[in-house]
Structure formats: structure tokens, C-alpha cells
PDB file of C-alpha atoms in Angstrom:
ATOM      1  CA  MET V   1     -20.257  -2.625  15.543  1.00  0.00           C
ATOM      2  CA  ILE V   2     -16.950  -1.501  13.976  1.00  0.00           C
ATOM      3  CA  LYS V   3     -14.260  -0.228  16.595  1.00  0.00           C
ATOM      4  CA  ASN V   4     -11.147  -0.851  14.855  1.00  0.00           C
ATOM      5  CA  VAL V   5      -9.739   0.064  11.251  1.00  0.00           C
ATOM      6  CA  ILE V   6      -6.811  -1.811  10.070  1.00  0.00           C
ATOM      7  CA  PHE V   7      -4.681  -0.270   7.270  1.00  0.00           C
ATOM      8  CA  ASP V   8      -1.933  -1.560   5.152  1.00  0.00           C
ATOM      9  CA  PHE V   9       0.804   1.223   4.751  1.00  0.00           C
ATOM     10  CA  GLY V  10       2.250   1.173   1.301  1.00  0.00           C
ATOM     11  CA  ASN V  11      -0.005   2.965  -1.092  1.00  0.00           C
ATOM     12  CA  VAL V  12      -2.813   3.283   1.621  1.00  0.00           C
ATOM     13  CA  ILE V  13      -1.195   5.527   4.102  1.00  0.00           C
ATOM     14  CA  CYS V  14       1.932   6.634   2.356  1.00  0.00           C
ATOM     15  CA  ARG V  15       2.903   6.433  -1.392  1.00  0.00           C
ATOM     16  CA  PHE V  16       5.403   3.633  -2.047  1.00  0.00           C
ATOM     17  CA  ASP V  17       6.630   4.821  -5.538  1.00  0.00           C
ATOM     18  CA  PRO V  18      10.278   3.510  -6.284  1.00  0.00           C
ATOM     19  CA  GLU V  19      10.800   5.674  -9.337  1.00  0.00           C
ATOM     20  CA  ALA V  20       9.740   8.806  -7.496  1.00  0.00           C
ATOM     21  CA  MET V  21      11.896   7.670  -4.416  1.00  0.00           C
ATOM     22  CA  ALA V  22      15.015   7.129  -6.817  1.00  0.00           C
ATOM     23  CA  ARG V  23      14.734  10.627  -8.380  1.00  0.00           C
ATOM     24  CA  ASN V  24      15.767  12.043  -5.387  1.00  0.00           C
ATOM     25  CA  PHE V  25      19.342  10.355  -5.515  1.00  0.00           C
ATOM     26  CA  CYS V  26      20.138  10.883  -9.159  1.00  0.00           C
ATOM     27  CA  GLU V  27      20.110  13.487 -11.979  1.00  0.00           C
ATOM     28  CA  ASN V  28      17.438  12.148 -14.559  1.00  0.00           C
ATOM     29  CA  ASP V  29      14.498   9.988 -15.130  1.00  0.00           C
ATOM     30  CA  GLU V  30      16.152   7.428 -16.946  1.00  0.00           C
ATOM     31  CA  ASP V  31      18.744   6.811 -14.114  1.00  0.00           C
ATOM     32  CA  ALA V  32      15.726   6.731 -11.915  1.00  0.00           C
ATOM     33  CA  LYS V  33      14.139   4.103 -13.636  1.00  0.00           C
ATOM     34  CA  LEU V  34      17.204   2.086 -13.830  1.00  0.00           C
ATOM     35  CA  LEU V  35      17.705   2.640 -10.253  1.00  0.00           C
ATOM     36  CA  ALA V  36      14.371   1.535  -9.172  1.00  0.00           C
ATOM     37  CA  ASP V  37      14.035  -1.390 -11.553  1.00  0.00           C
ATOM     38  CA  THR V  38      17.118  -2.824 -10.237  1.00  0.00           C
ATOM     39  CA  LEU V  39      17.028  -2.173  -6.571  1.00  0.00           C
ATOM     40  CA  PHE V  40      13.238  -2.679  -6.033  1.00  0.00           C
ATOM     41  CA  GLU V  41      13.013  -6.387  -7.320  1.00  0.00           C
ATOM     42  CA  PRO V  42       9.635  -7.534  -6.140  1.00  0.00           C
ATOM     43  CA  VAL V  43      10.815 -11.181  -5.296  1.00  0.00           C
ATOM     44  CA  VAL V  44      13.745 -10.219  -3.207  1.00  0.00           C
ATOM     45  CA  TRP V  45      11.795  -7.491  -1.498  1.00  0.00           C
ATOM     46  CA  GLU V  46       9.219 -10.055  -0.615  1.00  0.00           C
ATOM     47  CA  GLU V  47      11.980 -12.163   1.307  1.00  0.00           C
ATOM     48  CA  MET V  48      12.895  -9.023   2.925  1.00  0.00           C
ATOM     49  CA  ASP V  49       9.521  -8.451   4.038  1.00  0.00           C
ATOM     50  CA  LYS V  50       9.586 -12.019   5.584  1.00  0.00           C
ATOM     51  CA  GLY V  51      12.514 -10.812   7.584  1.00  0.00           C
ATOM     52  CA  PHE V  52      14.890 -13.407   5.692  1.00  0.00           C
ATOM     53  CA  VAL V  53      17.292 -10.977   3.820  1.00  0.00           C
ATOM     54  CA  ASP V  54      18.543  -7.920   5.103  1.00  0.00           C
ATOM     55  CA  MET V  55      19.156  -4.595   3.197  1.00  0.00           C
ATOM     56  CA  GLU V  56      23.110  -4.713   3.465  1.00  0.00           C
ATOM     57  CA  THR V  57      23.069  -8.183   2.011  1.00  0.00           C
ATOM     58  CA  TYR V  58      20.685  -7.295  -0.644  1.00  0.00           C
ATOM     59  CA  GLY V  59      22.700  -4.150  -1.599  1.00  0.00           C
ATOM     60  CA  LYS V  60      26.038  -6.075  -2.037  1.00  0.00           C
ATOM     61  CA  GLU V  61      24.311  -8.497  -4.405  1.00  0.00           C
ATOM     62  CA  MET V  62      22.200  -5.690  -6.388  1.00  0.00           C
ATOM     63  CA  ILE V  63      24.276  -2.562  -6.785  1.00  0.00           C
ATOM     64  CA  PRO V  64      27.232  -4.364  -8.847  1.00  0.00           C
ATOM     65  CA  GLN V  65      24.465  -4.963 -11.645  1.00  0.00           C
ATOM     66  CA  LEU V  66      24.295  -1.149 -12.140  1.00  0.00           C
ATOM     67  CA  PRO V  67      26.488   1.115 -14.003  1.00  0.00           C
ATOM     68  CA  GLU V  68      29.360   2.093 -11.547  1.00  0.00           C
ATOM     69  CA  ARG V  69      28.527   5.805 -11.874  1.00  0.00           C
ATOM     70  CA  LEU V  70      25.297   4.724 -10.141  1.00  0.00           C
ATOM     71  CA  HIS V  71      26.936   3.012  -7.158  1.00  0.00           C
ATOM     72  CA  LYS V  72      26.883   5.865  -4.778  1.00  0.00           C
ATOM     73  CA  SER V  73      23.111   6.486  -5.690  1.00  0.00           C
ATOM     74  CA  ALA V  74      22.079   3.234  -5.349  1.00  0.00           C
ATOM     75  CA  GLU V  75      23.940   2.965  -1.712  1.00  0.00           C
ATOM     76  CA  ASN V  76      22.223   6.355  -0.631  1.00  0.00           C
ATOM     77  CA  LEU V  77      18.863   5.277  -2.140  1.00  0.00           C
ATOM     78  CA  LEU V  78      18.843   1.802  -0.080  1.00  0.00           C
ATOM     79  CA  ARG V  79      20.050   3.636   3.083  1.00  0.00           C
ATOM     80  CA  ASN V  80      17.529   6.395   3.083  1.00  0.00           C
ATOM     81  CA  TRP V  81      14.546   5.648   0.601  1.00  0.00           C
ATOM     82  CA  PHE V  82      12.195   5.434   3.649  1.00  0.00           C
ATOM     83  CA  TYR V  83      12.611   9.346   4.269  1.00  0.00           C
ATOM     84  CA  HIS V  84      10.962   9.709   0.768  1.00  0.00           C
ATOM     85  CA  ILE V  85       7.450   8.077   0.913  1.00  0.00           C
ATOM     86  CA  PRO V  86       5.028  11.002   1.090  1.00  0.00           C
ATOM     87  CA  GLU V  87       1.563  10.720   2.837  1.00  0.00           C
ATOM     88  CA  ILE V  88      -1.470  10.030   0.501  1.00  0.00           C
ATOM     89  CA  ASP V  89      -3.306  13.170   0.577  1.00  0.00           C
ATOM     90  CA  GLY V  90      -6.138  13.303   2.734  1.00  0.00           C
ATOM     91  CA  MET V  91      -5.485  10.350   4.702  1.00  0.00           C
ATOM     92  CA  ARG V  92      -3.740  11.977   7.701  1.00  0.00           C
ATOM     93  CA  GLU V  93      -7.223  13.915   7.968  1.00  0.00           C
ATOM     94  CA  LEU V  94      -9.221  10.712   7.631  1.00  0.00           C
ATOM     95  CA  LEU V  95      -7.402   9.097  10.340  1.00  0.00           C
ATOM     96  CA  ILE V  96      -8.008  12.071  12.806  1.00  0.00           C
ATOM     97  CA  LYS V  97     -11.688  12.030  11.957  1.00  0.00           C
ATOM     98  CA  LEU V  98     -11.544   8.232  12.977  1.00  0.00           C
ATOM     99  CA  LYS V  99      -9.650   8.644  16.203  1.00  0.00           C
ATOM    100  CA  GLU V 100     -12.201  11.596  17.162  1.00  0.00           C
ATOM    101  CA  LYS V 101     -15.158   9.162  16.760  1.00  0.00           C
ATOM    102  CA  GLY V 102     -13.344   6.777  19.228  1.00  0.00           C
ATOM    103  CA  ILE V 103     -12.199   4.256  16.610  1.00  0.00           C
ATOM    104  CA  LYS V 104      -8.897   2.284  17.092  1.00  0.00           C
ATOM    105  CA  LEU V 105      -6.170   2.406  14.265  1.00  0.00           C
ATOM    106  CA  TYR V 106      -3.865  -0.372  13.321  1.00  0.00           C
ATOM    107  CA  ILE V 107      -1.121  -0.924  10.753  1.00  0.00           C
ATOM    108  CA  LEU V 108      -0.818  -4.353   9.114  1.00  0.00           C
ATOM    109  CA  SER V 109       2.144  -4.380   6.555  1.00  0.00           C
ATOM    110  CA  ASN V 110       4.595  -6.367   4.459  1.00  0.00           C
ATOM    111  CA  ILE V 111       7.854  -4.501   5.345  1.00  0.00           C
ATOM    112  CA  CYS V 112      11.418  -5.064   5.658  1.00  0.00           C
ATOM    113  CA  ASN V 113      13.538  -4.986   8.758  1.00  0.00           C
ATOM    114  CA  GLN V 114      15.262  -1.693   7.825  1.00  0.00           C
ATOM    115  CA  PHE V 115      11.945   0.058   7.772  1.00  0.00           C
ATOM    116  CA  ALA V 116      10.801  -1.608  10.841  1.00  0.00           C
ATOM    117  CA  ASP V 117      13.819  -0.151  12.588  1.00  0.00           C
ATOM    118  CA  HIS V 118      13.340   3.406  11.101  1.00  0.00           C
ATOM    119  CA  TYR V 119       9.445   3.652  11.288  1.00  0.00           C
ATOM    120  CA  GLN V 120       9.398   6.483  13.962  1.00  0.00           C
ATOM    121  CA  VAL V 121      10.838   9.133  11.490  1.00  0.00           C
ATOM    122  CA  ILE V 122       7.279   9.008   9.647  1.00  0.00           C
ATOM    123  CA  ASP V 123       5.442  11.297  11.694  1.00  0.00           C
ATOM    124  CA  ILE V 124       1.805   9.857  10.708  1.00  0.00           C
ATOM    125  CA  PHE V 125       2.527   6.417  12.804  1.00  0.00           C
ATOM    126  CA  LYS V 126       1.935   8.497  16.027  1.00  0.00           C
ATOM    127  CA  LEU V 127      -1.722   8.454  14.976  1.00  0.00           C
ATOM    128  CA  PHE V 128      -1.893   4.401  15.232  1.00  0.00           C
ATOM    129  CA  ASP V 129      -2.697   2.307  18.497  1.00  0.00           C
ATOM    130  CA  GLY V 130      -0.628  -0.678  17.165  1.00  0.00           C
ATOM    131  CA  LEU V 131       1.045  -2.061  14.307  1.00  0.00           C
ATOM    132  CA  VAL V 132       2.278  -5.547  13.147  1.00  0.00           C
ATOM    133  CA  PHE V 133       5.455  -5.503  10.491  1.00  0.00           C
ATOM    134  CA  SER V 134       5.503  -8.823   8.493  1.00  0.00           C
ATOM    135  CA  CYS V 135       9.564  -8.928   8.757  1.00  0.00           C
ATOM    136  CA  THR V 136       9.106  -9.067  12.865  1.00  0.00           C
ATOM    137  CA  ILE V 137       7.033 -12.277  12.626  1.00  0.00           C
ATOM    138  CA  ASN V 138       8.602 -13.916   9.340  1.00  0.00           C
ATOM    139  CA  CYS V 139       4.964 -14.085   7.933  1.00  0.00           C
ATOM    140  CA  ILE V 140       3.442 -11.735   4.954  1.00  0.00           C
ATOM    141  CA  LYS V 141       0.136 -11.073   3.703  1.00  0.00           C
ATOM    142  CA  PRO V 142      -2.141 -12.857   2.437  1.00  0.00           C
ATOM    143  CA  ASN V 143      -1.022 -15.824   4.686  1.00  0.00           C
ATOM    144  CA  ASP V 144      -3.532 -16.171   7.689  1.00  0.00           C
ATOM    145  CA  GLY V 145      -0.850 -15.758  10.220  1.00  0.00           C
ATOM    146  CA  ILE V 146      -0.155 -12.199   9.991  1.00  0.00           C
ATOM    147  CA  TYR V 147      -3.775 -11.165  10.364  1.00  0.00           C
ATOM    148  CA  LEU V 148      -4.426 -13.346  13.292  1.00  0.00           C
ATOM    149  CA  HIS V 149      -1.319 -12.299  14.997  1.00  0.00           C
ATOM    150  CA  LEU V 150      -2.432  -8.612  14.784  1.00  0.00           C
ATOM    151  CA  ILE V 151      -5.912  -9.718  16.341  1.00  0.00           C
ATOM    152  CA  GLU V 152      -4.370 -11.891  19.164  1.00  0.00           C
ATOM    153  CA  LYS V 153      -1.684  -9.122  19.753  1.00  0.00           C
ATOM    154  CA  TYR V 154      -4.296  -6.357  20.502  1.00  0.00           C
ATOM    155  CA  THR V 155      -7.112  -8.665  21.719  1.00  0.00           C
ATOM    156  CA  LEU V 156      -9.438  -7.647  18.863  1.00  0.00           C
ATOM    157  CA  ASN V 157     -12.708  -9.175  17.970  1.00  0.00           C
ATOM    158  CA  LYS V 158     -12.576  -9.941  14.167  1.00  0.00           C
ATOM    159  CA  THR V 159     -16.260  -8.792  13.471  1.00  0.00           C
ATOM    160  CA  GLU V 160     -15.396  -5.307  14.992  1.00  0.00           C
ATOM    161  CA  CYS V 161     -12.502  -4.803  12.568  1.00  0.00           C
ATOM    162  CA  VAL V 162     -12.350  -3.314   8.908  1.00  0.00           C
ATOM    163  CA  PHE V 163      -9.150  -4.121   6.943  1.00  0.00           C
ATOM    164  CA  VAL V 164      -7.960  -1.612   4.221  1.00  0.00           C
ATOM    165  CA  ASP V 165      -5.453  -2.473   1.519  1.00  0.00           C
ATOM    166  CA  ASP V 166      -4.728  -1.821  -2.025  1.00  0.00           C
ATOM    167  CA  ARG V 167      -4.350  -5.521  -3.109  1.00  0.00           C
ATOM    168  CA  LYS V 168      -7.383  -7.448  -3.740  1.00  0.00           C
ATOM    169  CA  ILE V 169      -5.749 -10.887  -2.852  1.00  0.00           C
ATOM    170  CA  ASN V 170      -5.142  -9.376   0.739  1.00  0.00           C
ATOM    171  CA  ILE V 171      -8.436  -8.379   1.331  1.00  0.00           C
ATOM    172  CA  GLU V 172      -9.639 -11.734   0.240  1.00  0.00           C
ATOM    173  CA  ALA V 173      -7.668 -13.354   2.859  1.00  0.00           C
ATOM    174  CA  ALA V 174      -8.852 -10.860   5.436  1.00  0.00           C
ATOM    175  CA  ILE V 175     -12.779 -11.691   4.455  1.00  0.00           C
ATOM    176  CA  LYS V 176     -12.056 -15.470   4.735  1.00  0.00           C
ATOM    177  CA  LEU V 177     -11.193 -14.913   8.346  1.00  0.00           C
ATOM    178  CA  ASP V 178     -14.374 -12.927   8.839  1.00  0.00           C
ATOM    179  CA  ILE V 179     -12.377  -9.579   8.915  1.00  0.00           C
ATOM    180  CA  GLU V 180     -14.655  -6.992   6.732  1.00  0.00           C
ATOM    181  CA  GLY V 181     -12.237  -5.744   3.941  1.00  0.00           C
ATOM    182  CA  TYR V 182     -11.961  -2.718   1.538  1.00  0.00           C
ATOM    183  CA  ILE V 183      -9.722  -2.608  -1.476  1.00  0.00           C
ATOM    184  CA  PHE V 184      -8.487   0.972  -1.466  1.00  0.00           C
ATOM    185  CA  ASP V 185      -8.070   2.548  -4.937  1.00  0.00           C
ATOM    186  CA  GLY V 186      -6.660   5.874  -3.992  1.00  0.00           C
ATOM    187  CA  ASP V 187      -9.770   7.723  -3.473  1.00  0.00           C
ATOM    188  CA  VAL V 188      -9.653   8.767   0.246  1.00  0.00           C
ATOM    189  CA  GLN V 189     -12.975  10.535  -0.007  1.00  0.00           C
ATOM    190  CA  LYS V 190     -14.614   7.385  -1.080  1.00  0.00           C
ATOM    191  CA  LEU V 191     -12.887   5.484   1.680  1.00  0.00           C
ATOM    192  CA  GLU V 192     -13.931   7.895   4.002  1.00  0.00           C
ATOM    193  CA  GLN V 193     -17.680   7.523   3.227  1.00  0.00           C
ATOM    194  CA  TYR V 194     -17.474   3.664   3.253  1.00  0.00           C
ATOM    195  CA  LEU V 195     -15.740   3.608   6.797  1.00  0.00           C
ATOM    196  CA  PHE V 196     -18.332   5.953   8.272  1.00  0.00           C
ATOM    197  CA  ASP V 197     -20.956   3.956   6.697  1.00  0.00           C
ATOM    198  CA  VAL V 198     -19.957   0.663   8.466  1.00  0.00           C
ATOM    199  CA  ILE V 199     -19.016   2.356  11.713  1.00  0.00           C
ATOM    200  CA  ASN V 200     -22.536   4.086  11.971  1.00  0.00           C
ATOM    201  CA  HIS V 201     -24.405   1.045  11.008  1.00  0.00           C
TER     202      HIS V 201
END
């Protein structure tokens, strides 16, 4: 019987779209793309998600690669990006329905220290019963350790959990640990149908 639903955060609970975030800090789409492509470099962000690189150090390395006219925008973007990640439409309503059903909700996310220090500014986190951020344990998905850390931290039974993530590789890792998984494709209604099917099974 499913009693717990574990969610990824970015592009599952809230939308993580670097170009959309960057548009809040510059005057045109071309500059937004340049800011996003330069500042949200996947390999280095992965190191930040592991907790090995801090945002200040990252900014000092990356901002000089941009035209000087964008330096201030880049500084503001790196300092405030997490205020500009909107909720996925319909997700809040789904979380409330799950809680009303008595289901416990958890977050398991690859995320940097800066976000971990400020996540309370995002109101939807109030709906969750627990969370694990990769940066706090120096371990990212799809490594087994991050899944097992959450299971142990909250004394969960793996067979009573479903994990929802937008990346197939992360779901496959969960399934290997006997945690049921669902690849989220942006369709909240379809996710809701799936979750209530497995909960009521």
C-alpha cells in the first residue's frame, strides 16, 4: 500500500527554466539566452548540487565571460533566481488532494547550497512532510545513497513509496532500489490518475 509520495523539485513541483528566469533581469530575449547559457552551465551546476562549489565562487568564474554590460544583470540573476521559479500548473492542487488522503509528501532534489539556504521563500514547500537536498549530503541522483538517505531519515518503507521525477535515469535508479517510480512529462492530470490508482490499489 502506497503511503508516501516522493517528488523531485525542478520541473516537477516548480518550473526550472533558465531563460525564463533570466528575462527578469535583462531587456531582451537575446541577452536572456546569453545569460542562461553562460550562467546555468550543467557540469558546474552538478558540482554545486553536490555541495562542492558555492554560488559566489561560481559567479566570480562565470560572470567575466559575459559582456560587461550584462555583469550587473548576471550578479542579480545569480543572487535572486530562486524567486522566479513558478509552480507547475495544477501541482499545488494535487499535493493538497494527496494530503487530504493521508499521504505523506517528500522532496528529493539535486539542488545547490544557495537554494537550500533560501527554499522557505517558496510557499509550496509548506505542504511537504520532509525533504532531502543533494548539496547537504554531497550526493546527487541517480546515486543510490541519496534515495537511501531519505528512506532512512524519515524511516520509510520503500515498498510504500512512489518517486516522481522528470528524468528517466533517476526513476530507473529508484526502481532498482524497490521504490516505485513515475516519469513526469508535465501532465499533472495524468500523474494524478496514476497516483490515485496506485494509492487505492
